mmCIF file of C-alpha atoms in Angstrom:
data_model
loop_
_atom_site.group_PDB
_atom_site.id
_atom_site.type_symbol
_atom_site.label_atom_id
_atom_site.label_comp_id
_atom_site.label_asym_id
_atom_site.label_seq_id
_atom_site.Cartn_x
_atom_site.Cartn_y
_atom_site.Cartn_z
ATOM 1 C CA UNK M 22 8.926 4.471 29.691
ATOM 2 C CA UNK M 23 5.913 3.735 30.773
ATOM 3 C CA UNK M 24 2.912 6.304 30.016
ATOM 4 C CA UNK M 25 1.485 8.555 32.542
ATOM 5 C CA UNK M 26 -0.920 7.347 34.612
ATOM 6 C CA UNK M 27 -4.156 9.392 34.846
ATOM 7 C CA UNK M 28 -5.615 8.882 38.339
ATOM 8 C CA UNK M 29 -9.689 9.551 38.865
ATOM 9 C CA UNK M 30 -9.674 13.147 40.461
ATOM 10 C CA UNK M 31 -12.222 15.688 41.149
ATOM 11 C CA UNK M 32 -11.802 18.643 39.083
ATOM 12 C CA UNK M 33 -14.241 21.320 37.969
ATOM 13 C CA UNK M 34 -14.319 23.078 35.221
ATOM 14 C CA UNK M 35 -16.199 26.414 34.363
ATOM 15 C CA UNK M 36 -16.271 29.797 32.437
ATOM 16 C CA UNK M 37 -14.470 32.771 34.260
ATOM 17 C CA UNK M 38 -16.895 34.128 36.421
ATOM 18 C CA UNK M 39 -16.951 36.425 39.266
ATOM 19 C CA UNK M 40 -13.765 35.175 41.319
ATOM 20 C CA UNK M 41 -10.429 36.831 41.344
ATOM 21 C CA UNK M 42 -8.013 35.845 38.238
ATOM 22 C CA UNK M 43 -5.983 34.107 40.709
ATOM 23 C CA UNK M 44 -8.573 31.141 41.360
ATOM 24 C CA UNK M 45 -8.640 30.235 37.624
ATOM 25 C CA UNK M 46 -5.914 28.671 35.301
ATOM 26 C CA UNK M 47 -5.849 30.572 31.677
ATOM 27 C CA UNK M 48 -5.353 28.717 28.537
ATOM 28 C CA UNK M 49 -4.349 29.767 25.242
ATOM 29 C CA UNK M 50 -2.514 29.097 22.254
ATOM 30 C CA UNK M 51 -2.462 28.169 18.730
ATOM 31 C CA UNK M 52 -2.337 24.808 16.799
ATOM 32 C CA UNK M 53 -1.237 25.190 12.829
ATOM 33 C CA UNK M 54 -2.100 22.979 10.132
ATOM 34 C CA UNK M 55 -5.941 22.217 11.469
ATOM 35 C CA UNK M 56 -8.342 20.631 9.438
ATOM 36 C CA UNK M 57 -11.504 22.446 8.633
ATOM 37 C CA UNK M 58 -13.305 19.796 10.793
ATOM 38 C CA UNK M 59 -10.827 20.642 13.616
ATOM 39 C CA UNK M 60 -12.941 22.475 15.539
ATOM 40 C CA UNK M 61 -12.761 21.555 19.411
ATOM 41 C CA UNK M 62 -9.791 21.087 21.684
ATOM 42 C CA UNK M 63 -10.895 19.248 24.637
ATOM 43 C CA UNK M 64 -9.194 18.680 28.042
ATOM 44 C CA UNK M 65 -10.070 15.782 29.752
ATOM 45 C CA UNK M 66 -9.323 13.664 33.328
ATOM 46 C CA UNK M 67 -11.262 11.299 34.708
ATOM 47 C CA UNK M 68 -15.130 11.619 33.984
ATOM 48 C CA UNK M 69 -14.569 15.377 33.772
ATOM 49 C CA UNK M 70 -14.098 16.907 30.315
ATOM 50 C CA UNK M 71 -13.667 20.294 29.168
ATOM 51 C CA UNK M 72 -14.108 21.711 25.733
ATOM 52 C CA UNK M 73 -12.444 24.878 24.128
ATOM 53 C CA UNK M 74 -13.818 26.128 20.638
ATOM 54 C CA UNK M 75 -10.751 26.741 18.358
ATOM 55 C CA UNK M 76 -11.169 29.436 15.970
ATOM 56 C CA UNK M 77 -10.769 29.019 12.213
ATOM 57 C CA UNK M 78 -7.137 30.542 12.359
ATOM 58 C CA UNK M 79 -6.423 27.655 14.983
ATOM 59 C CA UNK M 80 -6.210 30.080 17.998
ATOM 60 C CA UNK M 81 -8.532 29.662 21.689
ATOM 61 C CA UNK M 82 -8.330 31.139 24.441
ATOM 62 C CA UNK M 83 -10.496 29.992 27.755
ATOM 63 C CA UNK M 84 -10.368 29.809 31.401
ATOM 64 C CA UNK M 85 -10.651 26.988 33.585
ATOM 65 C CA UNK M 86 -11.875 26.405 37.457
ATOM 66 C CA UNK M 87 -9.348 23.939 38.365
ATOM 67 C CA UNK M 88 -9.862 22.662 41.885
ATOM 68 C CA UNK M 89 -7.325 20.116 42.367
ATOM 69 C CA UNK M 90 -4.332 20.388 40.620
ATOM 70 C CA UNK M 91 -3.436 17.313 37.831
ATOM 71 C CA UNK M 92 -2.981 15.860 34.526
ATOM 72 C CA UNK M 93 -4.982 16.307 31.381
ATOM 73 C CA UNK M 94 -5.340 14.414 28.240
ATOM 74 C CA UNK M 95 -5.539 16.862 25.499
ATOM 75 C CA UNK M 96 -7.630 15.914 22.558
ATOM 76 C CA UNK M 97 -8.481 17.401 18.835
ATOM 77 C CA UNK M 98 -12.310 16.434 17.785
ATOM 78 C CA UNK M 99 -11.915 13.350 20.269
ATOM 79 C CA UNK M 100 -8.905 11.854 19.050
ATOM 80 C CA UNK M 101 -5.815 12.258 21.545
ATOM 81 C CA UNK M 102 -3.519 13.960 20.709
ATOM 82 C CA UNK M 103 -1.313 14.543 23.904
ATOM 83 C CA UNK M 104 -1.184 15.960 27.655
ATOM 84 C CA UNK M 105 -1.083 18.768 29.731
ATOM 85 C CA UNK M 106 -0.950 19.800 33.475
ATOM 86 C CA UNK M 107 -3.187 22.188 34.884
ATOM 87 C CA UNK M 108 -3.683 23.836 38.529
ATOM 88 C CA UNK M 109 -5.156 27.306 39.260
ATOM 89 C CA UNK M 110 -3.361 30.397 38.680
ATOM 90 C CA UNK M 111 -1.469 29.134 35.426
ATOM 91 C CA UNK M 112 -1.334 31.243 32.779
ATOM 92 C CA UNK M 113 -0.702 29.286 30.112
ATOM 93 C CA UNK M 114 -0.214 29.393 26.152
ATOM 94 C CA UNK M 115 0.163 26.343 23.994
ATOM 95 C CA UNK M 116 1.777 26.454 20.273
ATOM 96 C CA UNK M 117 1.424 22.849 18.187
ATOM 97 C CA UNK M 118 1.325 21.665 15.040
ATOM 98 C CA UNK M 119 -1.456 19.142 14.519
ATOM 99 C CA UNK M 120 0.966 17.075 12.255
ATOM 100 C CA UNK M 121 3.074 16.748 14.738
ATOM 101 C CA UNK M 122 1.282 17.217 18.234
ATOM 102 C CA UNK M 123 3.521 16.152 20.636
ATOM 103 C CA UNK M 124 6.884 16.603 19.073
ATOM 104 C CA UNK M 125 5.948 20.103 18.228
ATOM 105 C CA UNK M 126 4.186 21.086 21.687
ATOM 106 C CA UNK M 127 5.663 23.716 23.469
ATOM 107 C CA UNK M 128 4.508 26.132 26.899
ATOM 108 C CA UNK M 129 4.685 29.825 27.386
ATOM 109 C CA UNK M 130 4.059 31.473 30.354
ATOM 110 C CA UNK M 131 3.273 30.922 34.312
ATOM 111 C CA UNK M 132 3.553 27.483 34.722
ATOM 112 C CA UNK M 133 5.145 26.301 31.413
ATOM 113 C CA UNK M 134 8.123 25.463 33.393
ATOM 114 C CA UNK M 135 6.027 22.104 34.565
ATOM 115 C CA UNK M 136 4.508 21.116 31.538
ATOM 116 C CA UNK M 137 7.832 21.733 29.332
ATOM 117 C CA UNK M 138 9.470 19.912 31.640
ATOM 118 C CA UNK M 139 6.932 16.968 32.406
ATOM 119 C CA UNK M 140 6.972 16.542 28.184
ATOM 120 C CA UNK M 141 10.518 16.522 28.026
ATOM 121 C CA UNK M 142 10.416 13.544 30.609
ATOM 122 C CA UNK M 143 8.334 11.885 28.368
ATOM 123 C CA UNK M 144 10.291 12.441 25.654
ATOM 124 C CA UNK M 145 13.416 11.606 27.454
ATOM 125 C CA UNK M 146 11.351 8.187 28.896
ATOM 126 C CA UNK M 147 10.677 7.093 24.972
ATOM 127 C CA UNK M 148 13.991 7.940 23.987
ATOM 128 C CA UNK M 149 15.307 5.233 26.298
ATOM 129 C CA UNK M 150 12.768 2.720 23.993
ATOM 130 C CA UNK M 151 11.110 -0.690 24.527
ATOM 131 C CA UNK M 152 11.118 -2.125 28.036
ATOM 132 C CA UNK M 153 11.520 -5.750 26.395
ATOM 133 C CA UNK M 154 14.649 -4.290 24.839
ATOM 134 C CA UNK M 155 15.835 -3.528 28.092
ATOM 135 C CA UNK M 156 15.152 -6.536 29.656
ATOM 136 C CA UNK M 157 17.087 -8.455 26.596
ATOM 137 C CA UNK M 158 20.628 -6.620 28.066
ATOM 138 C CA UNK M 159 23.256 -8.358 29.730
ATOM 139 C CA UNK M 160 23.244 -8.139 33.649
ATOM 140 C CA UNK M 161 26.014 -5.203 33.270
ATOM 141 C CA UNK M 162 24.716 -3.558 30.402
ATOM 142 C CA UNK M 163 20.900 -3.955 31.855
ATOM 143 C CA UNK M 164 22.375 -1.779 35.103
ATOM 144 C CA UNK M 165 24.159 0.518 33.089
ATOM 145 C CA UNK M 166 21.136 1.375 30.995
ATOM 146 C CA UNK M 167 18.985 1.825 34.356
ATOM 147 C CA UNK M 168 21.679 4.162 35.788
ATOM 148 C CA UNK M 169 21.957 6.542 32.649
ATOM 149 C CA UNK M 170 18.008 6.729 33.010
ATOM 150 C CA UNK M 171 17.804 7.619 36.538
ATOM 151 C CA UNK M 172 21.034 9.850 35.798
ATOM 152 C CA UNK M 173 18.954 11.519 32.674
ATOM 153 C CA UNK M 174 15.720 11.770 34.688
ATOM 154 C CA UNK M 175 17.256 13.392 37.560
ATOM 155 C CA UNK M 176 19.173 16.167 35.512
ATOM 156 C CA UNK M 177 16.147 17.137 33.957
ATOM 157 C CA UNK M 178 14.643 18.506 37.466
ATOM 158 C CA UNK M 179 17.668 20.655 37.686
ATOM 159 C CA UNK M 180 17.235 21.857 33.348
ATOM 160 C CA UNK M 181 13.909 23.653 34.602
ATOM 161 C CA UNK M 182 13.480 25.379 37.269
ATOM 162 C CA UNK M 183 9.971 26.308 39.723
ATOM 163 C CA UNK M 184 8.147 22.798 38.634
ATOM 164 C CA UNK M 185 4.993 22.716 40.409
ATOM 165 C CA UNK M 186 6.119 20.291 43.691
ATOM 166 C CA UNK M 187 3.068 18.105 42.886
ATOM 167 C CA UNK M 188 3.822 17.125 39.756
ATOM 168 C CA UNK M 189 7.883 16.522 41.069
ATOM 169 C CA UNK M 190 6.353 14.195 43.429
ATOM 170 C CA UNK M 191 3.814 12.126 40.957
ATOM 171 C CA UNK M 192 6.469 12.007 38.738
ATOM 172 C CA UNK M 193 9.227 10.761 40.815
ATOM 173 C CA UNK M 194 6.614 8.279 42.579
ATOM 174 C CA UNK M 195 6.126 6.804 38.905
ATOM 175 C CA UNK M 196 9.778 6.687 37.713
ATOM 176 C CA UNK M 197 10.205 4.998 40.980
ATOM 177 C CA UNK M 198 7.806 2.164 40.215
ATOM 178 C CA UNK M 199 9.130 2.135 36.850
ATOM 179 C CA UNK M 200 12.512 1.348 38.120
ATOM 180 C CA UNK M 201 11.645 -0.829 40.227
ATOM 181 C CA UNK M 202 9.272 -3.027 38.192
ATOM 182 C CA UNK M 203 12.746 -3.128 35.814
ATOM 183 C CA UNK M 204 14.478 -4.630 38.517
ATOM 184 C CA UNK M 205 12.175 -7.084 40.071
ATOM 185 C CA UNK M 206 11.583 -8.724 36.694
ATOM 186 C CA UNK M 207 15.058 -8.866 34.944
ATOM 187 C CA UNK M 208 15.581 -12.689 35.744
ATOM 188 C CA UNK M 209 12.270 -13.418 34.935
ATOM 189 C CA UNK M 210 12.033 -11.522 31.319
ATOM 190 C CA UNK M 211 15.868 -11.878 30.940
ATOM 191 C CA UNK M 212 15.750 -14.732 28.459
ATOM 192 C CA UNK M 213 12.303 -14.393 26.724
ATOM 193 C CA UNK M 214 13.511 -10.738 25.895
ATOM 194 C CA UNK M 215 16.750 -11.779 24.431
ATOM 195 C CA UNK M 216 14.698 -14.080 21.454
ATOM 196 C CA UNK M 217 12.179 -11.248 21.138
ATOM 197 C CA UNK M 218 14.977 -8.915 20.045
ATOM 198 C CA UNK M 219 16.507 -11.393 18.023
ATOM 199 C CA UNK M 220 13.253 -11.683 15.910
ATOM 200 C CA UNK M 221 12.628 -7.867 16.297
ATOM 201 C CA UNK M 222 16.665 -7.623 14.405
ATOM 202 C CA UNK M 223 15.013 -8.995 11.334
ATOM 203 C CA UNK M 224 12.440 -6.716 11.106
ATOM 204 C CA UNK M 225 14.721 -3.698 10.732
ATOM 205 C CA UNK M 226 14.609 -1.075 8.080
ATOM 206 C CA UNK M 227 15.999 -2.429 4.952
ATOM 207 C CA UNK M 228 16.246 -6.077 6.036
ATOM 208 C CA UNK M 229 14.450 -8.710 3.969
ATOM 209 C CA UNK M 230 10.752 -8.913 4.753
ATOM 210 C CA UNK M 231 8.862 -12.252 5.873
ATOM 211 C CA UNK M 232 6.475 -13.740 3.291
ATOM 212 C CA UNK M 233 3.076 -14.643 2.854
ATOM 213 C CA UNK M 234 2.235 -17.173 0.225
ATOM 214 C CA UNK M 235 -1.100 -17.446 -1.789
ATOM 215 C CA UNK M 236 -3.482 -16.000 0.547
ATOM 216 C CA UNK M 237 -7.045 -16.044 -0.299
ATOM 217 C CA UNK M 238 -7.592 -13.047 -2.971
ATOM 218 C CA UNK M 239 -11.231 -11.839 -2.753
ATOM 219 C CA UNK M 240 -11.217 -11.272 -6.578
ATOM 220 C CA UNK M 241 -10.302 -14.486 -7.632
ATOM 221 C CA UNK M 242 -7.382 -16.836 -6.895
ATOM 222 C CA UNK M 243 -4.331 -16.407 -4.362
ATOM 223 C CA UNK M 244 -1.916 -13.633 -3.857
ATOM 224 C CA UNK M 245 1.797 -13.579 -2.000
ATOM 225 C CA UNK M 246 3.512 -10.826 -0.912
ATOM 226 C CA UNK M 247 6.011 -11.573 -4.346
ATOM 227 C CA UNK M 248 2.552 -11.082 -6.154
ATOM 228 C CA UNK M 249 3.051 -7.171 -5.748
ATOM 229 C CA UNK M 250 6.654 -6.655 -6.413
ATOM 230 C CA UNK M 251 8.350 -3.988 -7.993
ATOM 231 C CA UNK M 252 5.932 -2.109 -5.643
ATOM 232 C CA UNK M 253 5.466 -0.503 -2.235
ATOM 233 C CA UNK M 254 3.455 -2.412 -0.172
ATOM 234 C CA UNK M 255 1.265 -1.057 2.784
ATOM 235 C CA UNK M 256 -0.439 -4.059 4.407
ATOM 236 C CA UNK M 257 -3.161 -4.083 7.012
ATOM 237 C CA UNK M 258 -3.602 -6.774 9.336
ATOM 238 C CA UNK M 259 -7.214 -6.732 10.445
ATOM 239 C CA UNK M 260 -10.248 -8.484 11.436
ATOM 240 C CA UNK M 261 -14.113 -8.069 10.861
ATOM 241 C CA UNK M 262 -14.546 -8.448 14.483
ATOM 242 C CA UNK M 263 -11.901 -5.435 15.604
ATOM 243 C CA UNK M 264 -13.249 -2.171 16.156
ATOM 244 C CA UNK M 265 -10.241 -0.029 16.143
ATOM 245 C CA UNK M 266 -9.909 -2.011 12.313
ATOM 246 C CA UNK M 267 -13.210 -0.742 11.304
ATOM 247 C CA UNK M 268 -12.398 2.989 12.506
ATOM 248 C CA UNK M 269 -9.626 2.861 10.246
ATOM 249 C CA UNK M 270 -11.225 1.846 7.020
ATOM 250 C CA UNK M 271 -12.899 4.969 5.677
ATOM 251 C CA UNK M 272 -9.204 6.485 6.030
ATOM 252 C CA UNK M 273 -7.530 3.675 4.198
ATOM 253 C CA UNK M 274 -10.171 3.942 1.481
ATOM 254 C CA UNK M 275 -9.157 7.277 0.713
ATOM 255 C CA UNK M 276 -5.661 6.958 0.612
ATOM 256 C CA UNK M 277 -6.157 4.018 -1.628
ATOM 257 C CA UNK M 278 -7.942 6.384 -4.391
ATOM 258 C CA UNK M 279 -5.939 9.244 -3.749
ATOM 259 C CA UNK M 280 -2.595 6.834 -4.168
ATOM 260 C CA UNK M 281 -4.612 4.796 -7.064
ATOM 261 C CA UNK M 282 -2.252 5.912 -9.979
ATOM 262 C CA UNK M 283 1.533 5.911 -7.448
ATOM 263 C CA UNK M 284 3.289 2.798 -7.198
ATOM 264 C CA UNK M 285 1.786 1.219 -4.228
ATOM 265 C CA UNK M 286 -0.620 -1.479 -3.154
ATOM 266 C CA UNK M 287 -2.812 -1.514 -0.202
ATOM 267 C CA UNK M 288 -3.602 -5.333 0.850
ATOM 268 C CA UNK M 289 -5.181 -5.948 3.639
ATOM 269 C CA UNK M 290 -4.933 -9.234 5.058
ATOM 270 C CA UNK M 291 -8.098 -10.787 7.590
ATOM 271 C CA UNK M 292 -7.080 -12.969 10.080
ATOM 272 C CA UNK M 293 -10.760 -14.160 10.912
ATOM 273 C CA UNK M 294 -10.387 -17.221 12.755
ATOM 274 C CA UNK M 295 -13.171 -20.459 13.911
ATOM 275 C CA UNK M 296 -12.179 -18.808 17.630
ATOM 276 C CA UNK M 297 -13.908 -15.677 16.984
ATOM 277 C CA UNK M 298 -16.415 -16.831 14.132
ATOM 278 C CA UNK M 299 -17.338 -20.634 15.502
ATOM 279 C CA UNK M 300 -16.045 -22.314 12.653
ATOM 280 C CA UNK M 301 -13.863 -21.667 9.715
ATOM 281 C CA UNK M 302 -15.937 -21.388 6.876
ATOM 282 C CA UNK M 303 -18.165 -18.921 8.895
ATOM 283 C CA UNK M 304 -14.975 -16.955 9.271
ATOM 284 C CA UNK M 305 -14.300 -17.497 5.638
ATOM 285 C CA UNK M 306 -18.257 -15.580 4.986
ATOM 286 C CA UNK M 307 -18.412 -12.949 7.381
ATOM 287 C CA UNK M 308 -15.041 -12.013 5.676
ATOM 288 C CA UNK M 309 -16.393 -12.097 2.217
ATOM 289 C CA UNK M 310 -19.601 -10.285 3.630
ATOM 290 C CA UNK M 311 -17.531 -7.192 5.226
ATOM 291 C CA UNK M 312 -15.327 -6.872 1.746
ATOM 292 C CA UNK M 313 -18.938 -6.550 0.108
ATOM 293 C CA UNK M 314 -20.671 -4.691 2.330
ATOM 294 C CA UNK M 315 -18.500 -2.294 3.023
ATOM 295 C CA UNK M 316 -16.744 -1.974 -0.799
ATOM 296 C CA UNK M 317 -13.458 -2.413 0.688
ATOM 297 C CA UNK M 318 -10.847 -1.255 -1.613
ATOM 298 C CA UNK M 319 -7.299 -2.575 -2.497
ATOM 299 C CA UNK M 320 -6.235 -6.257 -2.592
ATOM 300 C CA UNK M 321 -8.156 -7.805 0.261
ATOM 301 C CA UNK M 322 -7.041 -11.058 1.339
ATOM 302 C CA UNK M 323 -7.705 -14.122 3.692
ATOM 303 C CA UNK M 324 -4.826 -15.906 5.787
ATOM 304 C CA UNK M 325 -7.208 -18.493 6.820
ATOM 305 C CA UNK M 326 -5.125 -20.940 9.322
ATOM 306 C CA UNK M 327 -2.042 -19.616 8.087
ATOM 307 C CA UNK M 328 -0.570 -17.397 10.655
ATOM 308 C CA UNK M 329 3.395 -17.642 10.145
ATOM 309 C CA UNK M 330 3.450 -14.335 8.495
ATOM 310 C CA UNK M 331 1.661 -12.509 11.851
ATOM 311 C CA UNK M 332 3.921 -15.017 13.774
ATOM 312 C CA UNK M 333 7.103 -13.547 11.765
ATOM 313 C CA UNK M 334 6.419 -10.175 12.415
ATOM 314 C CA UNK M 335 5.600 -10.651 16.231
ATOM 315 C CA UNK M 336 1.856 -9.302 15.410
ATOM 316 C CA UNK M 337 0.122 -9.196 19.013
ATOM 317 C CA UNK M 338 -2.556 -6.276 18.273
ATOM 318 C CA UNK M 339 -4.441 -5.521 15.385
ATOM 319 C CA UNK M 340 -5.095 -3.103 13.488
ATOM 320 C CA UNK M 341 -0.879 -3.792 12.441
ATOM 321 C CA UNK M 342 0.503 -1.804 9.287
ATOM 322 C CA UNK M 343 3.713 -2.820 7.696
ATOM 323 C CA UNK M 344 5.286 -0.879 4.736
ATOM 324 C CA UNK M 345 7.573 -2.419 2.762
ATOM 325 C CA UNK M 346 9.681 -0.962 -0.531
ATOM 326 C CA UNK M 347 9.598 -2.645 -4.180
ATOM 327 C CA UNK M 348 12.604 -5.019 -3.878
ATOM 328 C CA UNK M 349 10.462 -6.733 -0.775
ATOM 329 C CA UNK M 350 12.585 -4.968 2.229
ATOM 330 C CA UNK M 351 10.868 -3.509 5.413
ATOM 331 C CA UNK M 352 10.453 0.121 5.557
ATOM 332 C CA UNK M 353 8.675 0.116 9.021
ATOM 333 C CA UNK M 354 7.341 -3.420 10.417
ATOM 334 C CA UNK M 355 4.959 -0.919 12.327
ATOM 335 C CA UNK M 356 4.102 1.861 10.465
ATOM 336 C CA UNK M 357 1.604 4.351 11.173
ATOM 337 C CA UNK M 358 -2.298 4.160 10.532
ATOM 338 C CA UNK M 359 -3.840 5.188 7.828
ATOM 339 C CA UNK M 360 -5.403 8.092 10.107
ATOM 340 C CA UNK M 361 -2.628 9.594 11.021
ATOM 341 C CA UNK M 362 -0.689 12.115 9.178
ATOM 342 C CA UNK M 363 2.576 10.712 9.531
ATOM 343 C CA UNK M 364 1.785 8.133 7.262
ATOM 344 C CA UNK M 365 1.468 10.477 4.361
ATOM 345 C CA UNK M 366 4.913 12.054 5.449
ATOM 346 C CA UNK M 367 6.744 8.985 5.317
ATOM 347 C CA UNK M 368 5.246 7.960 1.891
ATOM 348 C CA UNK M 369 7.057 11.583 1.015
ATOM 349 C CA UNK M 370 10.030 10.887 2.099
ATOM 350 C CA UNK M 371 10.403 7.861 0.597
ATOM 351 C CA UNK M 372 9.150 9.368 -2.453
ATOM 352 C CA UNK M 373 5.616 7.499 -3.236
#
């Protein structure tokens, strides 16, 4: 499903002031499990932002000017963390857990009705999973799948009841599109789909990982993936050029000293290229620059020109983290970022 779509709107935003409760939207709530750095929950559409001081306990309370009715982004110290709907004369109370945002996000109060039910949409809309998965059905199966979508999307409108008529009509506007952009496209994605899921098969949980063999090691000699078995293995897949990388490496520093003495190994792996660098030993040097620069921790390695590995596991975006157990099989082919605090839940459960 594809994700809302913000649209540019004018909406103000202010401290209560002097007109009647009725003209504002309250918001309030609590979020558990907050960092002590946690300290601002901002709501944000378009170029207009607002920003609500959360107390030490993780409670706020505020009151917003809302003159056109829409969709929010919902952010904790400027990372998003999920969305909202707002219009004036809500009254409104939010409980989260920060480990879990989204999952965990639920509405109290006038209005809730909307926002419960625009997040179980969502939820609903994920559920259904990739679109390239759906385009890799079988003509039947492909219209069967669309139907039981429609069928689940429709039976959610009559689940909650008093949804604001705006948001019913944004809503069914986009799942319209959706549907129809599913349609249009079937003969066209059909058959590039179907080999896309084929290779997407292999890179199930508990099926045999791909291999890289000797890769570049910055200390000295080459490594392969066989180089760290008997281990866990989280790899990054990163560049010195890729900002989003970058943003990730103080995080995946500390998780590599506070995992130091557990059995896993952090490798990154730089896929620098002459494309991006102008030539390939230039790529080789601003790699070996960043690793020294920066102290990067871990096994840090260069692919150089070969790509199969990133080929293998159908890497299209970077930063790309794959976790994989000690007898070399895939625990998650994308698993998340060092930043986010399901990664430290998973390495629980699997008992790192």
């Amino acid at each position: 499903m594809k994700k809302v779509i913000l649209a540019a709107m004018c909406i103000a935003l202010a401290s209560c002031g002097t007109k009647e409760e009725a003209s504002f939207a309250s918001f309030s709530g609590k979020i558990e499990n907050l960092s002590p750095t946690d300290s601002v929950l901002t709501l944000k559409t378009g170029l207009t932002k607002k920003d609500i001081t959360l107390k030490k306990d993780g409670t706020f309370n505020d009151t917003l000017d809302v003159e056109k009715a829409g969709y929010y982004t919902l952010s904790l110290n400027g990372r998003n963390v999920g969305f909202t709907f707002l219009r004036n004369g809500f009254d409104l109370k939010l409980t989260a857990d920060k480990a879990n945002f989204f999952e965990s996000s639920t509405y109290s109060g006038k209005g809730s009705n909307s926002i419960n039910y625009l997040l179980s949409q969502y939820k609903v809309g994920r559920s259904f999973g990739d679109p390239r998965a759906i385009f890799a059905l079988d003509k039947e199966a492909f219209a069967k799948k669309l139907a039981a979508m429609k069928f689940s999307f429709d039976s959610l409108k009559k689940a909650y009841k008093d949804i604001d008529t705006m948001l019913i009509r944004k809503n069914d506007k986009q799942n319209q599109d959706f549907f129809s952009m599913l349609e249009k496209n079937y003969n066209q994605q059909h058959t590039i789909a179907k080999k896309q899921a084929e290779i997407q098969k292999k890179l199930e949980k508990g099926k045999p990982s791909p291999k890289f063999n000797n890769y570049l090691n910055y200390k000295g000699g080459k490594s392969s993936l066989d180089s760290f078995k008997g281990k866990y293995v989280y790899i990054d897949v990163w560049a010195t050029w890729c900002n989003p990388c970058l943003a990730e490496i103080p995080a995946l520093k500390s998780l590599e000293k506070k995992y130091h003495s557990k059995n896993i190994q952090f490798v990154s792996i730089s896929i620098d290229d002459e494309s991006t660098a102008g030539s390939w030993d230039k790529a080789l040097a601003k790699w070996r620059k960043m690793v020294k620069d920066k102290n990067l921790t871990g096994a840090q390695l260069y692919a150089g020109k070969d790509i199969q590995f990133m080929r293998d596991y159908m890497v299209t975006g970077i930063p790309r983290f794959i976790l994989i157990d000690p007898k070399g099989n895939i625990v998650e082919s994308n698993a998340p970022r060092p930043s986010d605090p399901r990664l430290e839940n998973l390495f629980k459960e699997i008992g790192i």
